[in-house]
Coordinates of C-alpha atoms in Angstrom, one line a residue:
Chain Q
M681 CA 0.0 0.0 0.0
P682 CA 1.5 3.4 -0.9
Q683 CA 2.2 5.7 1.9
D684 CA 0.1 8.8 2.4
T685 CA 1.7 11.8 0.6
L686 CA 2.0 14.0 3.7
T687 CA 3.6 11.2 5.7
H688 CA 5.9 10.4 2.9
L689 CA 7.0 14.0 2.5
R690 CA 7.5 14.4 6.3
D691 CA 9.8 11.4 6.3
R692 CA 11.8 12.4 3.3
L693 CA 12.3 15.9 4.7
R694 CA 13.4 14.5 8.0
A695 CA 16.0 12.4 6.2
F696 CA 17.0 15.3 4.0
A697 CA 17.6 17.6 7.0
A698 CA 19.4 14.8 9.0
E699 CA 21.9 14.1 6.2
R700 CA 22.8 17.7 5.9
D701 CA 22.8 18.5 9.7
W702 CA 20.1 21.1 9.0
D703 CA 17.9 20.5 12.0
Q704 CA 19.8 23.3 13.7
F705 CA 18.3 25.8 11.2
H706 CA 14.8 24.3 11.3
N707 CA 13.4 26.1 14.2
P708 CA 9.6 26.7 13.7
K709 CA 10.2 30.4 13.7
N710 CA 12.6 30.1 10.8
L711 CA 10.3 27.6 9.0
A712 CA 7.3 29.9 9.4
M713 CA 9.4 32.7 7.7
A714 CA 10.5 30.4 4.9
L715 CA 6.9 29.3 4.3
S716 CA 5.7 32.9 4.1
G717 CA 8.6 33.8 1.8
E718 CA 7.6 31.0 -0.6
A719 CA 3.9 32.0 -0.4
G720 CA 5.1 35.5 -1.5
E721 CA 7.0 34.1 -4.4
L722 CA 4.0 32.1 -5.5
L723 CA 1.9 35.3 -5.2
E724 CA 4.3 37.2 -7.4
H725 CA 3.5 34.9 -10.3
F726 CA -0.1 36.2 -10.2
Q727 CA 0.3 39.9 -9.3
W728 CA 0.0 41.5 -12.7
L729 CA -2.3 39.0 -14.3
T730 CA -6.0 39.5 -15.1
F731 CA -8.4 36.8 -13.8
E732 CA -8.5 35.4 -17.3
E733 CA -4.7 35.1 -17.5
A734 CA -4.5 33.6 -14.0
A735 CA -7.1 31.0 -14.9
A736 CA -5.2 29.9 -18.0
L737 CA -1.5 29.7 -17.3
A738 CA 0.7 28.7 -20.1
P739 CA 2.6 25.4 -19.5
E740 CA 5.9 27.2 -18.6
A741 CA 4.2 29.4 -16.0
R742 CA 2.2 26.5 -14.6
G743 CA 5.4 24.6 -14.1
E744 CA 7.0 27.5 -12.2
V745 CA 3.9 27.9 -10.1
A746 CA 3.9 24.2 -9.4
L747 CA 7.4 24.4 -8.0
E748 CA 6.5 27.4 -5.8
A749 CA 3.5 25.5 -4.6
A750 CA 5.8 22.6 -3.8
D751 CA 8.1 24.8 -1.8
V752 CA 5.1 26.0 0.3
L753 CA 4.0 22.4 0.9
L754 CA 7.5 21.2 1.9
Y755 CA 8.0 24.0 4.4
L756 CA 4.5 23.5 5.7
V757 CA 5.0 19.8 6.3
R758 CA 8.4 20.4 7.9
L759 CA 7.0 23.2 10.1
C760 CA 4.2 20.9 11.3
D761 CA 6.6 18.1 12.0
K762 CA 8.9 20.3 14.1
C763 CA 5.8 21.6 16.0
G764 CA 4.3 18.2 16.6
I765 CA 1.3 19.1 14.6
D766 CA -0.7 16.4 12.6
L767 CA -1.4 18.4 9.5
A768 CA -3.9 16.0 8.0
A769 CA -5.9 16.0 11.2
A770 CA -5.7 19.8 11.4
A771 CA -7.1 20.1 7.9
D772 CA -10.0 17.8 8.7
A773 CA -10.7 19.8 11.8
K774 CA -10.6 23.1 9.9
L775 CA -12.9 21.7 7.2
A776 CA -15.4 20.9 10.0
I777 CA -15.1 24.4 11.4
N778 CA -15.6 25.9 8.0
A779 CA -18.7 23.8 7.3
E780 CA -20.3 25.1 10.5
R781 CA -19.1 28.7 9.9
Y782 CA -20.4 28.9 6.3
P783 CA -23.8 27.1 6.2
V784 CA -24.7 26.3 2.6
E785 CA -28.0 28.2 2.6
K786 CA -26.5 31.4 4.0
S787 CA -23.2 31.3 2.1
R788 CA -24.4 30.6 -1.4
G789 CA -22.8 33.0 -3.9
Q790 CA -21.7 35.4 -1.1
N791 CA -18.3 36.8 -0.8
T792 CA -19.2 39.5 1.6
K793 CA -18.9 37.5 4.8
Y794 CA -16.5 35.3 3.1
D795 CA -13.2 36.2 4.5
R796 CA -12.0 32.7 5.1
L797 CA -12.2 29.6 3.0
Chain O
M107 CA -7.6 1.5 1.3
P108 CA -7.8 5.0 2.6
Q109 CA -7.6 7.8 0.0
D110 CA -4.5 9.9 -0.1
T111 CA -4.9 13.0 2.1
L112 CA -4.2 15.5 -0.7
T113 CA -6.6 13.9 -3.0
H114 CA -9.2 13.6 -0.2
L115 CA -8.8 17.3 0.6
R116 CA -9.0 18.3 -3.1
D117 CA -12.3 16.5 -3.5
R118 CA -13.8 17.8 -0.3
L119 CA -12.9 21.4 -1.2
R120 CA -14.4 20.9 -4.6
A121 CA -17.7 19.8 -3.0
F122 CA -17.5 22.6 -0.4
A123 CA -17.2 25.2 -3.1
A124 CA -19.8 23.7 -5.4
E125 CA -22.4 23.6 -2.7
R126 CA -21.9 27.3 -1.9
D127 CA -21.4 28.4 -5.5
W128 CA -18.0 29.7 -4.6
D129 CA -16.1 28.6 -7.8
Q130 CA -16.8 32.1 -9.1
F131 CA -14.5 33.5 -6.3
H132 CA -11.8 30.8 -6.6
N133 CA -9.8 32.3 -9.4
P134 CA -6.1 31.3 -8.9
K135 CA -5.2 35.0 -8.4
N136 CA -7.6 35.2 -5.4
L137 CA -6.5 31.9 -4.0
A138 CA -2.8 32.9 -4.2
M139 CA -3.7 36.0 -2.2
A140 CA -5.7 34.0 0.4
L141 CA -2.8 31.5 0.7
S142 CA -0.3 34.3 1.3
G143 CA -2.7 35.9 3.8
E144 CA -2.9 32.7 5.8
A145 CA 0.8 32.2 5.7
G146 CA 1.0 35.7 7.2
E147 CA -1.3 34.8 10.0
L148 CA 0.7 31.7 10.8
L149 CA 3.9 33.9 10.8
E150 CA 2.3 36.3 13.3
H151 CA 2.1 33.5 15.9
F152 CA 5.9 33.3 15.9
Q153 CA 7.0 36.9 15.4
W154 CA 7.8 37.9 19.0
L155 CA 8.9 34.4 20.1
T156 CA 12.5 33.4 21.0
F157 CA 13.7 30.2 19.3
E158 CA 13.2 28.4 22.6
E159 CA 9.6 29.6 22.8
A160 CA 8.9 28.7 19.1
A161 CA 10.3 25.2 19.6
A162 CA 8.1 24.5 22.7
L163 CA 4.6 25.9 22.0
A164 CA 2.0 25.5 24.7
P165 CA -0.9 23.3 23.7
E166 CA -3.3 26.2 23.1
A167 CA -0.8 28.0 20.9
R168 CA 0.0 24.7 19.1
G169 CA -3.7 24.3 18.4
E170 CA -4.0 27.8 16.9
V171 CA -0.9 27.2 14.8
A172 CA -2.4 23.9 13.6
L173 CA -5.5 25.6 12.3
E174 CA -3.5 28.3 10.5
A175 CA -1.4 25.6 9.0
A176 CA -4.6 23.9 7.9
D177 CA -5.8 27.1 6.2
V178 CA -2.5 27.3 4.3
L179 CA -2.8 23.7 3.2
L180 CA -6.5 24.0 2.2
Y181 CA -5.9 27.1 0.0
L182 CA -2.8 25.5 -1.5
V183 CA -4.7 22.3 -2.5
R184 CA -7.5 24.4 -3.9
L185 CA -5.1 26.7 -5.8
C186 CA -3.3 23.7 -7.4
D187 CA -6.7 22.1 -8.3
K188 CA -7.8 25.3 -10.1
C189 CA -4.5 25.5 -11.9
G190 CA -4.4 21.9 -13.0
I191 CA -1.3 21.2 -10.9
D192 CA -0.6 17.8 -9.3
L193 CA 0.7 19.0 -6.0
A194 CA 2.1 15.6 -4.9
A195 CA 4.0 15.3 -8.1
A196 CA 5.3 18.8 -7.8
A197 CA 6.6 18.1 -4.3
D198 CA 8.5 15.0 -5.5
A199 CA 10.0 17.0 -8.4
K200 CA 11.1 19.8 -6.0
L201 CA 12.6 17.3 -3.6
A202 CA 14.7 15.9 -6.5
I203 CA 15.8 19.4 -7.5
N204 CA 16.8 20.2 -3.9
A205 CA 18.8 17.0 -3.6
E206 CA 20.8 18.0 -6.6
R207 CA 21.1 21.6 -5.5
Y208 CA 22.3 20.8 -2.0
P209 CA 24.7 17.8 -2.2
V210 CA 25.1 16.3 1.2
E211 CA 28.9 16.8 1.4
K212 CA 28.8 20.5 0.5
S213 CA 25.7 21.5 2.4
R214 CA 26.4 19.9 5.8
G215 CA 25.8 22.4 8.5
Q216 CA 25.8 25.3 6.2
N217 CA 23.2 28.0 6.1
T218 CA 25.2 30.5 4.1
K219 CA 24.2 29.3 0.7
Y220 CA 21.1 27.8 2.1
D221 CA 18.3 30.1 0.9
R222 CA 15.9 27.3 -0.1
L223 CA 14.9 24.2 1.7
Chain N
M1003 CA 9.7 73.8 9.2
P1004 CA 7.9 70.6 9.7
Q1005 CA 10.0 67.5 10.1
D1006 CA 10.0 65.0 7.3
T1007 CA 7.4 62.3 7.9
L1008 CA 9.7 59.3 7.8
T1009 CA 12.1 61.0 10.3
H1010 CA 9.2 62.0 12.5
L1011 CA 7.9 58.4 12.6
R1012 CA 11.3 57.0 13.2
D1013 CA 11.7 59.3 16.3
R1014 CA 8.2 58.6 17.6
L1015 CA 8.7 54.8 17.3
R1016 CA 12.0 55.1 19.1
A1017 CA 10.3 56.9 22.0
F1018 CA 7.4 54.5 21.9
A1019 CA 9.6 51.5 22.2
A1020 CA 11.9 53.1 24.8
E1021 CA 9.0 54.0 27.1
R1022 CA 7.8 50.4 27.0
D1023 CA 11.2 48.7 27.1
W1024 CA 10.4 47.0 23.8
D1025 CA 13.8 47.4 22.2
Q1026 CA 14.5 43.8 23.4
F1027 CA 11.7 42.5 21.0
H1028 CA 12.6 44.7 18.1
N1029 CA 15.3 42.6 16.6
P1030 CA 15.3 43.0 12.7
K1031 CA 14.3 39.4 12.3
N1032 CA 11.2 39.9 14.4
L1033 CA 10.4 43.2 12.7
A1034 CA 10.7 41.7 9.3
M1035 CA 8.1 39.1 10.4
A1036 CA 5.8 41.7 11.8
L1037 CA 6.0 43.7 8.6
S1038 CA 5.2 40.7 6.5
G1039 CA 2.3 39.8 8.7
E1040 CA 0.8 43.2 8.3
A1041 CA 1.3 43.1 4.6
G1042 CA -0.7 39.9 4.7
E1043 CA -3.5 41.5 6.6
L1044 CA -3.6 44.3 4.1
L1045 CA -3.7 41.7 1.3
E1046 CA -6.6 40.0 2.9
H1047 CA -8.8 43.1 2.4
F1048 CA -8.4 42.7 -1.3
Q1049 CA -8.4 38.9 -1.8
W1050 CA -12.0 38.4 -2.9
L1051 CA -12.6 41.7 -4.6
T1052 CA -12.9 42.3 -8.3
F1053 CA -10.7 45.0 -9.8
E1054 CA -13.7 47.3 -9.8
E1055 CA -14.4 46.7 -6.1
A1056 CA -10.7 47.2 -5.3
A1057 CA -10.6 50.5 -7.1
A1058 CA -13.6 51.9 -5.3
L1059 CA -13.4 51.0 -1.7
A1060 CA -16.3 52.1 0.5
P1061 CA -15.2 54.6 3.2
E1062 CA -15.2 52.0 6.0
A1063 CA -13.1 49.6 4.0
R1064 CA -10.8 52.4 3.0
G1065 CA -10.3 53.3 6.7
E1066 CA -9.4 49.8 7.6
V1067 CA -7.0 49.5 4.7
A1068 CA -5.4 52.8 5.8
L1069 CA -4.7 51.5 9.2
E1070 CA -3.2 48.3 7.8
A1071 CA -1.1 50.4 5.5
A1072 CA 0.0 52.4 8.5
D1073 CA 1.1 49.2 10.3
V1074 CA 3.2 48.3 7.3
L1075 CA 4.8 51.7 7.3
L1076 CA 5.5 51.8 11.0
Y1077 CA 7.2 48.4 11.0
L1078 CA 9.1 49.3 7.9
V1079 CA 10.4 52.5 9.5
R1080 CA 11.3 50.7 12.7
L1081 CA 13.0 47.9 10.8
C1082 CA 15.2 50.3 8.8
D1083 CA 16.0 52.2 12.0
K1084 CA 17.2 49.0 13.7
C1085 CA 19.2 48.0 10.7
G1086 CA 20.9 51.4 10.2
I1087 CA 19.2 51.9 6.8
D1088 CA 18.2 55.3 5.5
L1089 CA 14.8 54.5 4.0
A1090 CA 14.4 57.7 2.1
A1091 CA 17.8 57.3 0.5
A1092 CA 17.1 53.7 -0.3
A1093 CA 13.8 54.7 -2.0
D1094 CA 15.6 57.2 -4.2
A1095 CA 18.2 54.7 -5.1
K1096 CA 15.6 52.2 -6.1
L1097 CA 13.7 54.7 -8.2
A1098 CA 16.9 55.3 -10.1
I1099 CA 17.5 51.6 -10.6
N1100 CA 13.9 51.2 -11.8
A1101 CA 14.2 54.1 -14.3
E1102 CA 17.2 52.3 -15.8
R1103 CA 15.6 48.9 -15.7
Y1104 CA 12.4 50.0 -17.3
P1105 CA 13.2 52.5 -20.1
V1106 CA 10.1 54.4 -21.1
E1107 CA 10.1 53.4 -24.8
K1108 CA 10.5 49.6 -24.0
S1109 CA 8.2 49.4 -21.1
R1110 CA 5.2 51.3 -22.4
G1111 CA 2.0 49.4 -21.6
Q1112 CA 3.9 46.1 -21.0
N1113 CA 3.3 43.9 -18.0
T1114 CA 5.1 40.9 -19.5
K1115 CA 8.6 41.7 -18.3
Y1116 CA 7.2 43.8 -15.6
D1117 CA 7.8 41.9 -12.5
R1118 CA 9.0 44.8 -10.4
L1119 CA 7.6 48.3 -10.0
Chain F
M435 CA 11.8 74.0 1.5
P436 CA 12.3 70.3 0.6
Q437 CA 9.2 68.3 -0.1
D438 CA 8.1 65.7 2.4
T439 CA 9.5 62.3 1.4
L440 CA 6.2 60.5 1.1
T441 CA 4.7 63.3 -1.0
H442 CA 7.8 63.3 -3.1
L443 CA 7.7 59.6 -3.7
R444 CA 4.0 59.7 -4.5
D445 CA 4.6 62.2 -7.2
R446 CA 7.6 60.5 -8.7
L447 CA 5.7 57.2 -8.8
R448 CA 2.8 58.9 -10.5
A449 CA 5.1 60.3 -13.2
F450 CA 6.9 57.0 -13.5
A451 CA 3.6 55.1 -14.2
A452 CA 2.2 57.8 -16.4
E453 CA 5.3 57.8 -18.7
R454 CA 5.1 54.0 -19.1
D455 CA 1.3 53.8 -19.3
W456 CA 1.3 51.5 -16.3
D457 CA -1.7 52.9 -14.5
Q458 CA -3.7 50.1 -16.1
F459 CA -1.7 47.6 -14.1
H460 CA -1.8 49.6 -10.8
N461 CA -5.1 48.4 -9.5
P462 CA -5.0 48.3 -5.7
K463 CA -5.5 44.6 -5.7
N464 CA -2.4 44.1 -7.8
L465 CA -0.4 46.6 -5.8
A466 CA -1.4 44.9 -2.5
M467 CA -0.1 41.7 -4.0
A468 CA 3.2 43.3 -5.1
L469 CA 3.6 44.9 -1.7
S470 CA 3.2 41.5 0.0
G471 CA 5.6 39.9 -2.4
E472 CA 8.2 42.4 -1.6
A473 CA 7.6 42.0 2.1
G474 CA 8.2 38.3 1.5
E475 CA 11.5 39.0 -0.3
L476 CA 12.6 41.2 2.6
L477 CA 11.6 38.4 5.0
E478 CA 13.7 35.9 3.2
H479 CA 16.9 37.8 3.9
F480 CA 16.4 37.1 7.6
Q481 CA 14.9 33.6 7.6
W482 CA 18.0 31.6 8.5
L483 CA 19.7 34.2 10.6
T484 CA 20.2 34.2 14.4
F485 CA 19.1 37.3 16.3
E486 CA 22.8 38.3 16.5
E487 CA 23.3 37.9 12.8
A488 CA 20.1 39.8 12.0
A489 CA 21.2 42.7 14.3
A490 CA 24.6 43.0 12.7
L491 CA 24.1 42.7 8.9
A492 CA 27.3 43.0 6.8
P493 CA 27.3 46.0 4.5
E494 CA 26.4 44.0 1.4
A495 CA 23.4 42.3 3.1
R496 CA 22.4 45.7 4.5
G497 CA 22.4 47.2 1.0
E498 CA 20.2 44.3 -0.3
V499 CA 17.8 44.7 2.6
A500 CA 17.7 48.5 2.0
L501 CA 16.6 47.9 -1.6
E502 CA 13.9 45.4 -0.6
A503 CA 12.7 47.9 2.1
A504 CA 12.5 50.5 -0.7
D505 CA 10.4 48.2 -2.8
V506 CA 8.0 47.8 0.1
L507 CA 7.8 51.6 0.6
L508 CA 7.3 52.3 -3.1
Y509 CA 4.4 49.9 -3.5
L510 CA 2.9 51.1 -0.2
V511 CA 3.0 54.7 -1.3
R512 CA 1.6 53.8 -4.7
L513 CA -1.2 51.6 -3.2
C514 CA -2.2 54.4 -0.9
D515 CA -2.2 56.9 -3.7
K516 CA -4.5 54.7 -5.8
C517 CA -6.8 54.2 -2.9
G518 CA -7.1 57.8 -1.9
I519 CA -5.4 57.2 1.4
D520 CA -3.2 59.8 3.2
L521 CA -0.4 57.5 4.4
A522 CA 1.2 60.0 6.8
A523 CA -2.2 60.8 8.4
A524 CA -2.9 57.1 8.7
A525 CA 0.4 56.5 10.4
D526 CA -0.3 59.3 12.9
A527 CA -3.8 57.8 13.6
K528 CA -2.3 54.4 14.1
L529 CA 0.3 55.7 16.5
A530 CA -2.4 57.3 18.6
I531 CA -4.4 54.0 18.6
N532 CA -1.2 52.1 19.7
A533 CA -0.5 54.5 22.5
E534 CA -4.0 53.9 23.9
R535 CA -3.9 50.2 23.3
Y536 CA -0.5 49.7 25.0
P537 CA -0.3 52.0 28.0
V538 CA 3.2 52.4 29.2
E539 CA 2.7 51.0 32.7
K540 CA 1.0 47.8 31.5
S541 CA 3.1 47.1 28.5
R542 CA 6.6 47.6 29.9
G543 CA 8.8 44.6 28.9
Q544 CA 5.8 42.5 27.9
N545 CA 5.5 40.6 24.7
T546 CA 2.7 38.4 25.7
K547 CA -0.2 40.7 24.8
Y548 CA 2.1 42.4 22.4
D549 CA 0.8 41.2 19.1
R550 CA 0.8 44.5 17.3
L551 CA 3.4 47.3 17.3

């Protein structure tokens, strides 16, 4: 049975850091900074685009965005590992909170109260 | 066999948006902004902490950080879905790039050239 | 003669921090985090808006955005002060670089190579 | 009498954009994204540094940080101009709010409730 992607990445990142003696740099504070920096790089790909352009990236741009998205995921997984956070469980918990916060009948087609996913 | 977490979240977010007619708001440009905003909220949890404090979050703080991390993951999964990006494949590709960029013997214990994971 | 705004803010922030014994928290690393967090809060105001909505904020929204913009400026001024950076001089230097990087005749109406201001 | 820096920058940025026909790209939504992206680049300079390293940047690093800080300021000034926000007035208003929110006697040496400047 294949391993879950998040668990697989967590384990590969642990090994990657251990081999390079990088645990000393992977304090959660630093990792939160690196995560935010990568989110900013991803953002920059979209900053001058129209909605139409953003929804139809050319293959080269999509490939660049994919690698930025990967950077965000890798730092996120590593941050959660160093904080003792189960990321998959947290995502499930947040989805449950969102379902309660945004009832279907009140949220349909509204972006006004919609300040979180 | 349980579904992979990233695929599971992608499908749940699709259903969540469809039920609320929110696809109209989920342009990749908007999602990249939401992702960066959530990364900023996560960052704010760590901004005044020492390394020692950041590495030993109290349970309440850890719970808050977990929900911010979940927000980042949910927007990231949704963004990749709307861009036609396979996030798990992108993460594997980026890990391969990083392994080549940071050879073990040259990278050990170095943070000087270390500006990416 | 009134003092320049940036100098005025720098001095008020120095006094503000000194009165509260907050210099101990105002390491440039922490201030860069706080700045990025505030930029993220500013971003969140715009994340679900159309271009038309973003260009015509209602007075209440404009007031909120103004305070977020102020937060960004205050942390930026404080960060530069703690790093020994003359922010006004840096802005002039960057404008000169931009003028050279984006010659009028080649840049007119182009956003393609336009990844910096 | 020299012009105030913020007014001076606002006017130079207006001329810069007008010459290049860039007003079409300078929607507040785009500018908020560019601002956040630049804040992220500034953040990346500090992400692997200790507090000691961050507080004692070498001249070359300080020069790079200065240009990133300039980018943040330029986008911030431009964003406020396009939103009809008086940035200097907003900064004064925010300082007054902060003085009330963080009374000297209660805030001295505390970072616990200290989640804003």
